[in-house]
PDB file of C-alpha atoms in Angstrom:
ATOM      1  CA  ASP T 891     110.124  98.290  94.674  1.00 72.00           C
ATOM      2  CA  ALA T 892     108.028 100.485  96.191  1.00 72.00           C
ATOM      3  CA  GLU T 893     105.654  99.100  98.553  1.00 91.00           C
ATOM      4  CA  ILE T 894     103.131 100.140 101.345  1.00 95.00           C
ATOM      5  CA  THR T 895     103.098  97.654 103.960  1.00 96.00           C
ATOM      6  CA  GLN T 896     101.065  97.042 107.583  1.00 97.00           C
ATOM      7  CA  SER T 897     101.756  95.362 110.647  1.00 97.00           C
ATOM      8  CA  PRO T 898     100.674  92.988 112.600  1.00 97.00           C
ATOM      9  CA  ARG T 899      98.852  91.126 109.852  1.00 97.00           C
ATOM     10  CA  HIS T 900      96.688  89.319 112.644  1.00 97.00           C
ATOM     11  CA  LYS T 901      95.659  90.889 116.329  1.00 97.00           C
ATOM     12  CA  ILE T 902      94.027  89.926 118.749  1.00 98.00           C
ATOM     13  CA  THR T 903      93.398  91.996 121.991  1.00 97.00           C
ATOM     14  CA  GLU T 904      90.899  92.289 124.833  1.00 97.00           C
ATOM     15  CA  THR T 905      88.162  95.108 125.535  1.00 98.00           C
ATOM     16  CA  GLY T 906      90.202  98.181 126.718  1.00 97.00           C
ATOM     17  CA  ARG T 907      93.337  98.045 126.155  1.00 97.00           C
ATOM     18  CA  GLN T 908      95.287 100.030 123.461  1.00 98.00           C
ATOM     19  CA  VAL T 909      96.418  98.950 120.603  1.00 98.00           C
ATOM     20  CA  THR T 910      98.498 100.339 117.663  1.00 98.00           C
ATOM     21  CA  LEU T 911      98.634  99.061 114.167  1.00 98.00           C
ATOM     22  CA  ALA T 912     101.129 100.414 112.026  1.00 98.00           C
ATOM     23  CA  CYS T 913     101.427 101.322 108.094  1.00 98.00           C
ATOM     24  CA  HIS T 914     104.794 102.212 106.252  1.00 98.00           C
ATOM     25  CA  GLN T 915     104.822 103.152 102.764  1.00 96.00           C
ATOM     26  CA  THR T 916     107.790 103.619 100.379  1.00 94.00           C
ATOM     27  CA  TRP T 917     106.283 105.674  97.787  1.00 90.00           C
ATOM     28  CA  ASN T 918     106.999 108.999  99.481  1.00 90.00           C
ATOM     29  CA  HIS T 919     103.380 110.067  99.228  1.00 92.00           C
ATOM     30  CA  ASN T 920     102.068 113.000 101.123  1.00 91.00           C
ATOM     31  CA  ASN T 921      98.986 111.749 101.871  1.00 91.00           C
ATOM     32  CA  MET T 922      97.889 108.409 103.594  1.00 94.00           C
ATOM     33  CA  PHE T 923      94.410 107.152 105.274  1.00 94.00           C
ATOM     34  CA  TRP T 924      92.598 104.323 107.400  1.00 97.00           C
ATOM     35  CA  TYR T 925      90.087 103.070 106.959  1.00 97.00           C
ATOM     36  CA  ARG T 926      88.201  99.876 107.841  1.00 97.00           C
ATOM     37  CA  GLN T 927      86.013  96.839 106.167  1.00 96.00           C
ATOM     38  CA  ASP T 928      82.934  95.556 107.355  1.00 93.00           C
ATOM     39  CA  LEU T 929      80.756  93.280 105.584  1.00 80.00           C
ATOM     40  CA  GLY T 930      77.877  95.086 104.100  1.00 71.00           C
ATOM     41  CA  HIS T 931      79.011  98.783 104.707  1.00 75.00           C
ATOM     42  CA  GLY T 932      82.738  98.831 102.092  1.00 85.00           C
ATOM     43  CA  LEU T 933      85.600 100.692 103.781  1.00 93.00           C
ATOM     44  CA  ARG T 934      85.023 103.121 105.660  1.00 94.00           C
ATOM     45  CA  LEU T 935      87.525 106.163 106.721  1.00 93.00           C
ATOM     46  CA  ILE T 936      88.908 106.905 109.298  1.00 96.00           C
ATOM     47  CA  HIS T 937      91.532 109.129 109.559  1.00 96.00           C
ATOM     48  CA  TYR T 938      94.152 110.349 106.622  1.00 93.00           C
ATOM     49  CA  SER T 939      96.832 112.696 106.228  1.00 94.00           C
ATOM     50  CA  TYR T 940      98.051 115.184 104.058  1.00 90.00           C
ATOM     51  CA  GLY T 941     101.266 115.406 105.164  1.00 92.00           C
ATOM     52  CA  VAL T 942     103.974 115.355 108.652  1.00 94.00           C
ATOM     53  CA  HIS T 943     102.220 116.562 111.404  1.00 94.00           C
ATOM     54  CA  ASP T 944      98.689 116.885 109.412  1.00 94.00           C
ATOM     55  CA  THR T 945      95.546 114.678 110.792  1.00 96.00           C
ATOM     56  CA  ASN T 946      91.789 114.951 109.434  1.00 93.00           C
ATOM     57  CA  LYS T 947      88.717 112.602 110.983  1.00 93.00           C
ATOM     58  CA  GLY T 948      87.223 110.913 108.462  1.00 91.00           C
ATOM     59  CA  GLU T 949      83.323 109.283 108.982  1.00 89.00           C
ATOM     60  CA  VAL T 950      84.178 107.229 111.744  1.00 94.00           C
ATOM     61  CA  SER T 951      86.797 108.836 113.490  1.00 95.00           C
ATOM     62  CA  ASP T 952      85.602 108.398 117.486  1.00 96.00           C
ATOM     63  CA  GLY T 953      87.784 105.963 119.117  1.00 97.00           C
ATOM     64  CA  TYR T 954      90.716 106.624 116.816  1.00 98.00           C
ATOM     65  CA  SER T 955      93.828 108.623 116.373  1.00 97.00           C
ATOM     66  CA  VAL T 956      96.588 109.027 114.172  1.00 98.00           C
ATOM     67  CA  SER T 957     100.004 110.694 114.333  1.00 97.00           C
ATOM     68  CA  ARG T 958     102.433 111.465 111.010  1.00 97.00           C
ATOM     69  CA  SER T 959     105.928 112.289 112.556  1.00 97.00           C
ATOM     70  CA  ASN T 960     107.319 111.420 108.910  1.00 96.00           C
ATOM     71  CA  THR T 961     106.285 111.005 105.433  1.00 96.00           C
ATOM     72  CA  GLU T 962     106.833 107.348 105.428  1.00 96.00           C
ATOM     73  CA  ASP T 963     104.679 106.114 108.582  1.00 97.00           C
ATOM     74  CA  LEU T 964     100.844 106.637 109.712  1.00 98.00           C
ATOM     75  CA  PRO T 965      99.921 104.549 112.328  1.00 98.00           C
ATOM     76  CA  LEU T 966      96.700 104.145 113.727  1.00 98.00           C
ATOM     77  CA  THR T 967      95.751 103.770 117.734  1.00 98.00           C
ATOM     78  CA  LEU T 968      93.109 102.261 119.119  1.00 97.00           C
ATOM     79  CA  GLU T 969      93.122 103.944 122.821  1.00 95.00           C
ATOM     80  CA  SER T 970      90.622 101.387 124.198  1.00 97.00           C
ATOM     81  CA  ALA T 971      90.010  98.613 122.274  1.00 97.00           C
ATOM     82  CA  ALA T 972      85.829  97.868 121.805  1.00 97.00           C
ATOM     83  CA  SER T 973      84.064  94.877 120.780  1.00 97.00           C
ATOM     84  CA  SER T 974      82.921  96.934 118.093  1.00 96.00           C
ATOM     85  CA  GLN T 975      86.107  97.700 116.578  1.00 97.00           C
ATOM     86  CA  THR T 976      86.750  94.407 115.479  1.00 97.00           C
ATOM     87  CA  SER T 977      87.625  94.625 111.373  1.00 97.00           C
ATOM     88  CA  VAL T 978      89.672  94.772 108.387  1.00 97.00           C
ATOM     89  CA  TYR T 979      92.003  97.535 108.866  1.00 98.00           C
ATOM     90  CA  PHE T 980      93.574  98.896 105.460  1.00 97.00           C
ATOM     91  CA  CYS T 981      96.116 101.419 104.921  1.00 97.00           C
ATOM     92  CA  ALA T 982      96.322 103.481 101.725  1.00 95.00           C
ATOM     93  CA  SER T 983      98.662 106.257 100.085  1.00 94.00           C
ATOM     94  CA  SER T 984      98.078 108.504  97.208  1.00 89.00           C
ATOM     95  CA  ARG T 985     100.521 110.922  95.887  1.00 85.00           C
ATOM     96  CA  THR T 986      98.140 114.012  94.901  1.00 71.00           C
ATOM     97  CA  LEU T 987      94.581 112.525  95.527  1.00 61.00           C
ATOM     98  CA  GLY T 988      91.984 115.580  95.134  1.00 57.00           C
ATOM     99  CA  LEU T 989      93.942 118.279  93.051  1.00 58.00           C
ATOM    100  CA  ALA T 990      91.969 119.131  89.723  1.00 57.00           C
ATOM    101  CA  GLY T 991      92.811 116.686  87.248  1.00 58.00           C
ATOM    102  CA  SER T 992      94.759 114.266  89.018  1.00 64.00           C
ATOM    103  CA  GLU T 993      94.539 110.405  87.977  1.00 67.00           C
ATOM    104  CA  ASP T 994      96.336 109.615  90.699  1.00 78.00           C
ATOM    105  CA  THR T 995      94.293 107.080  92.689  1.00 83.00           C
ATOM    106  CA  GLN T 996      95.133 105.285  96.580  1.00 88.00           C
ATOM    107  CA  TYR T 997      97.111 101.973  96.592  1.00 91.00           C
ATOM    108  CA  PHE T 998      96.379  99.558  99.434  1.00 95.00           C
ATOM    109  CA  GLY T 999      98.251  98.003 101.951  1.00 96.00           C
ATOM    110  CA  PRO T1000      97.536  94.263 102.811  1.00 96.00           C
ATOM    111  CA  GLY T1001      94.910  94.874 105.566  1.00 96.00           C
ATOM    112  CA  THR T1002      95.423  94.198 109.092  1.00 97.00           C
ATOM    113  CA  ARG T1003      92.643  91.370 110.707  1.00 97.00           C
ATOM    114  CA  LEU T1004      91.929  92.876 114.716  1.00 98.00           C
ATOM    115  CA  THR T1005      89.893  91.059 117.140  1.00 97.00           C
ATOM    116  CA  VAL T1006      88.809  92.661 120.086  1.00 97.00           C
ATOM    117  CA  LEU T1007      87.267  89.578 122.408  1.00 96.00           C
TER     118      LEU T1007
ATOM    119  CA  GLU W1474      76.074 113.959 103.456  1.00 78.00           C
ATOM    120  CA  LEU W1475      77.770 112.276 101.039  1.00 84.00           C
ATOM    121  CA  LYS W1476      76.011 108.518 100.238  1.00 90.00           C
ATOM    122  CA  VAL W1477      77.160 106.228  97.653  1.00 94.00           C
ATOM    123  CA  GLU W1478      75.159 102.949  96.383  1.00 95.00           C
ATOM    124  CA  GLN W1479      76.253 100.014  94.320  1.00 95.00           C
ATOM    125  CA  ASN W1480      73.586  97.628  93.014  1.00 96.00           C
ATOM    126  CA  PRO W1481      73.655  95.064  92.820  1.00 96.00           C
ATOM    127  CA  LEU W1482      75.377  93.987  95.564  1.00 94.00           C
ATOM    128  CA  PHE W1483      75.572  90.327  94.223  1.00 95.00           C
ATOM    129  CA  LEU W1484      75.844  89.463  90.799  1.00 94.00           C
ATOM    130  CA  SER W1485      76.049  85.456  89.561  1.00 95.00           C
ATOM    131  CA  MET W1486      77.067  85.355  85.765  1.00 92.00           C
ATOM    132  CA  GLN W1487      78.024  82.712  83.156  1.00 94.00           C
ATOM    133  CA  GLU W1488      80.925  82.788  81.652  1.00 95.00           C
ATOM    134  CA  GLY W1489      80.282  84.847  77.890  1.00 96.00           C
ATOM    135  CA  LYS W1490      77.472  87.139  79.463  1.00 95.00           C
ATOM    136  CA  ASN W1491      77.314  90.582  79.708  1.00 96.00           C
ATOM    137  CA  TYR W1492      76.026  92.682  82.468  1.00 95.00           C
ATOM    138  CA  THR W1493      76.590  96.020  84.196  1.00 97.00           C
ATOM    139  CA  ILE W1494      77.523  97.842  87.960  1.00 97.00           C
ATOM    140  CA  TYR W1495      75.032 100.404  89.010  1.00 98.00           C
ATOM    141  CA  CYS W1496      77.196 103.119  91.109  1.00 97.00           C
ATOM    142  CA  ASN W1497      74.856 105.754  92.179  1.00 96.00           C
ATOM    143  CA  TYR W1498      76.273 109.272  94.461  1.00 95.00           C
ATOM    144  CA  SER W1499      74.056 111.552  96.167  1.00 92.00           C
ATOM    145  CA  THR W1500      76.604 115.012  95.818  1.00 84.00           C
ATOM    146  CA  THR W1501      78.735 116.470  93.412  1.00 80.00           C
ATOM    147  CA  SER W1502      82.065 115.071  92.866  1.00 77.00           C
ATOM    148  CA  ASP W1503      83.792 114.694  89.234  1.00 65.00           C
ATOM    149  CA  ARG W1504      86.067 112.359  90.830  1.00 84.00           C
ATOM    150  CA  LEU W1505      84.955 108.424  90.654  1.00 91.00           C
ATOM    151  CA  TYR W1506      87.376 106.077  91.777  1.00 94.00           C
ATOM    152  CA  TRP W1507      86.551 101.836  90.714  1.00 96.00           C
ATOM    153  CA  TYR W1508      88.451  99.065  92.575  1.00 96.00           C
ATOM    154  CA  ARG W1509      88.517  95.076  92.571  1.00 97.00           C
ATOM    155  CA  GLN W1510      88.907  93.171  95.620  1.00 96.00           C
ATOM    156  CA  ASP W1511      89.925  89.240  95.004  1.00 95.00           C
ATOM    157  CA  PRO W1512      88.676  87.306  98.666  1.00 91.00           C
ATOM    158  CA  GLY W1513      90.931  88.182 101.599  1.00 90.00           C
ATOM    159  CA  LYS W1514      93.226  90.314  99.888  1.00 93.00           C
ATOM    160  CA  SER W1515      93.884  94.507  99.478  1.00 94.00           C
ATOM    161  CA  LEU W1516      91.967  96.881  96.713  1.00 95.00           C
ATOM    162  CA  GLU W1517      93.325  97.468  93.535  1.00 94.00           C
ATOM    163  CA  SER W1518      92.958 100.356  91.849  1.00 93.00           C
ATOM    164  CA  LEU W1519      90.716 100.045  88.162  1.00 95.00           C
ATOM    165  CA  PHE W1520      89.890 102.300  87.261  1.00 94.00           C
ATOM    166  CA  VAL W1521      90.084 106.752  87.564  1.00 92.00           C
ATOM    167  CA  LEU W1522      86.945 108.621  85.861  1.00 92.00           C
ATOM    168  CA  LEU W1523      87.307 112.783  86.802  1.00 85.00           C
ATOM    169  CA  SER W1524      84.905 114.465  84.436  1.00 81.00           C
ATOM    170  CA  ASN W1525      81.306 113.899  83.123  1.00 82.00           C
ATOM    171  CA  GLY W1526      81.309 111.860  79.879  1.00 85.00           C
ATOM    172  CA  ALA W1527      84.620 110.068  81.102  1.00 88.00           C
ATOM    173  CA  VAL W1528      84.497 106.590  79.839  1.00 92.00           C
ATOM    174  CA  LYS W1529      87.645 104.325  80.222  1.00 94.00           C
ATOM    175  CA  GLN W1530      88.327 100.647  79.042  1.00 95.00           C
ATOM    176  CA  GLU W1531      90.373  97.791  80.492  1.00 94.00           C
ATOM    177  CA  GLY W1532      89.810  94.279  78.581  1.00 95.00           C
ATOM    178  CA  ARG W1533      86.891  92.979  79.343  1.00 96.00           C
ATOM    179  CA  LEU W1534      85.638  96.184  81.868  1.00 97.00           C
ATOM    180  CA  MET W1535      84.279  99.327  80.885  1.00 98.00           C
ATOM    181  CA  ALA W1536      83.431 102.249  83.125  1.00 97.00           C
ATOM    182  CA  SER W1537      81.783 104.973  82.445  1.00 96.00           C
ATOM    183  CA  LEU W1538      80.814 108.479  84.401  1.00 94.00           C
ATOM    184  CA  ASP W1539      77.493 110.914  84.114  1.00 93.00           C
ATOM    185  CA  THR W1540      78.351 113.569  86.906  1.00 90.00           C
ATOM    186  CA  LYS W1541      74.316 114.932  86.298  1.00 91.00           C
ATOM    187  CA  ALA W1542      73.423 111.763  87.042  1.00 92.00           C
ATOM    188  CA  ARG W1543      75.233 111.268  89.601  1.00 93.00           C
ATOM    189  CA  LEU W1544      76.180 107.915  88.339  1.00 95.00           C
ATOM    190  CA  SER W1545      78.583 105.552  86.989  1.00 96.00           C
ATOM    191  CA  THR W1546      78.860 102.184  85.712  1.00 97.00           C
ATOM    192  CA  LEU W1547      80.853  99.364  85.601  1.00 98.00           C
ATOM    193  CA  HIS W1548      80.026  97.360  82.351  1.00 97.00           C
ATOM    194  CA  ILE W1549      81.683  93.510  82.202  1.00 96.00           C
ATOM    195  CA  THR W1550      81.480  92.076  79.197  1.00 96.00           C
ATOM    196  CA  ALA W1551      81.542  88.664  78.379  1.00 94.00           C
ATOM    197  CA  ALA W1552      82.807  87.126  81.299  1.00 93.00           C
ATOM    198  CA  VAL W1553      85.379  85.147  82.386  1.00 94.00           C
ATOM    199  CA  HIS W1554      85.997  83.666  85.683  1.00 94.00           C
ATOM    200  CA  ASP W1555      88.678  85.788  86.464  1.00 95.00           C
ATOM    201  CA  LEU W1556      86.595  88.291  87.247  1.00 96.00           C
ATOM    202  CA  SER W1557      84.886  86.676  89.975  1.00 96.00           C
ATOM    203  CA  ALA W1558      85.898  89.730  92.693  1.00 96.00           C
ATOM    204  CA  THR W1559      84.599  92.369  94.537  1.00 96.00           C
ATOM    205  CA  TYR W1560      83.811  95.404  92.822  1.00 97.00           C
ATOM    206  CA  PHE W1561      84.041  98.730  94.581  1.00 96.00           C
ATOM    207  CA  CYS W1562      82.984 102.124  93.292  1.00 96.00           C
ATOM    208  CA  ALA W1563      84.235 104.805  95.655  1.00 94.00           C
ATOM    209  CA  VAL W1564      83.869 108.916  95.187  1.00 92.00           C
ATOM    210  CA  ASP W1565      85.951 111.459  96.486  1.00 84.00           C
ATOM    211  CA  ASN W1566      84.390 114.717  98.395  1.00 78.00           C
ATOM    212  CA  ASN W1567      87.484 117.343  98.788  1.00 74.00           C
ATOM    213  CA  ASN W1568      89.872 114.095  99.921  1.00 70.00           C
ATOM    214  CA  ASP W1569      87.509 112.205 102.284  1.00 77.00           C
ATOM    215  CA  MET W1570      86.407 109.386 100.041  1.00 84.00           C
ATOM    216  CA  ARG W1571      83.256 107.465 100.743  1.00 90.00           C
ATOM    217  CA  PHE W1572      83.019 103.639  99.048  1.00 93.00           C
ATOM    218  CA  GLY W1573      79.983 101.897  97.911  1.00 94.00           C
ATOM    219  CA  ALA W1574      79.295  98.138  99.523  1.00 93.00           C
ATOM    220  CA  GLY W1575      80.684  96.347  96.679  1.00 95.00           C
ATOM    221  CA  THR W1576      79.145  94.837  94.378  1.00 96.00           C
ATOM    222  CA  ARG W1577      80.201  90.439  94.850  1.00 95.00           C
ATOM    223  CA  LEU W1578      80.667  89.472  91.145  1.00 96.00           C
ATOM    224  CA  THR W1579      80.860  85.547  90.651  1.00 96.00           C
ATOM    225  CA  VAL W1580      81.037  84.392  86.981  1.00 95.00           C
ATOM    226  CA  LYS W1581      80.473  80.457  86.280  1.00 93.00           C
ATOM    227  CA  PRO W1582      81.197  78.440  83.547  1.00 85.00           C
TER     228      PRO W1582
END
């Protein structure tokens, strides 16, 4: 069955370290998204990609980067982790989100809980 | 800037009762989503609403969209314990998805 996976599921790191969170989907979806979820804020969009070699900044992109070298993967990198980046991170994918009349929705991964000490 | 506001943020209801969750958003958009999240779990898509007047129903949940009022509602009919979860609405602003803060619903016997 097609799915979307994230790794690691839990990560503890120290301030200033570089961290990369993996996201892999087997639906062959063009669109992929990274969100962070914090209490009281719902989900906030970090970066998104419409396809290979395409990346776009979301609402809270400072301190994060992504690259898309293939359809299946969109890794999220924290260049220098900060305590403010302690959060739960969700990856999502969709086929044609945004096209007029499309009822496509986003499919979310299981999440990665990141703690920055 | 697109803002999405849900209310209430917390909702405790008794089984068998009806209630409505509201989702207001600040700019024009004709695409609205509802998701459910169980504690410690990921998000599950419930409804996609694409046009003014759209109404969708699944079991005890019914969602509607009024694009002129910039308002979506999620109506719960005869609540049961299994509906206890956090419900999020999200608005698509040219692929910049904005989520509400979520409504934590607890259904008590």
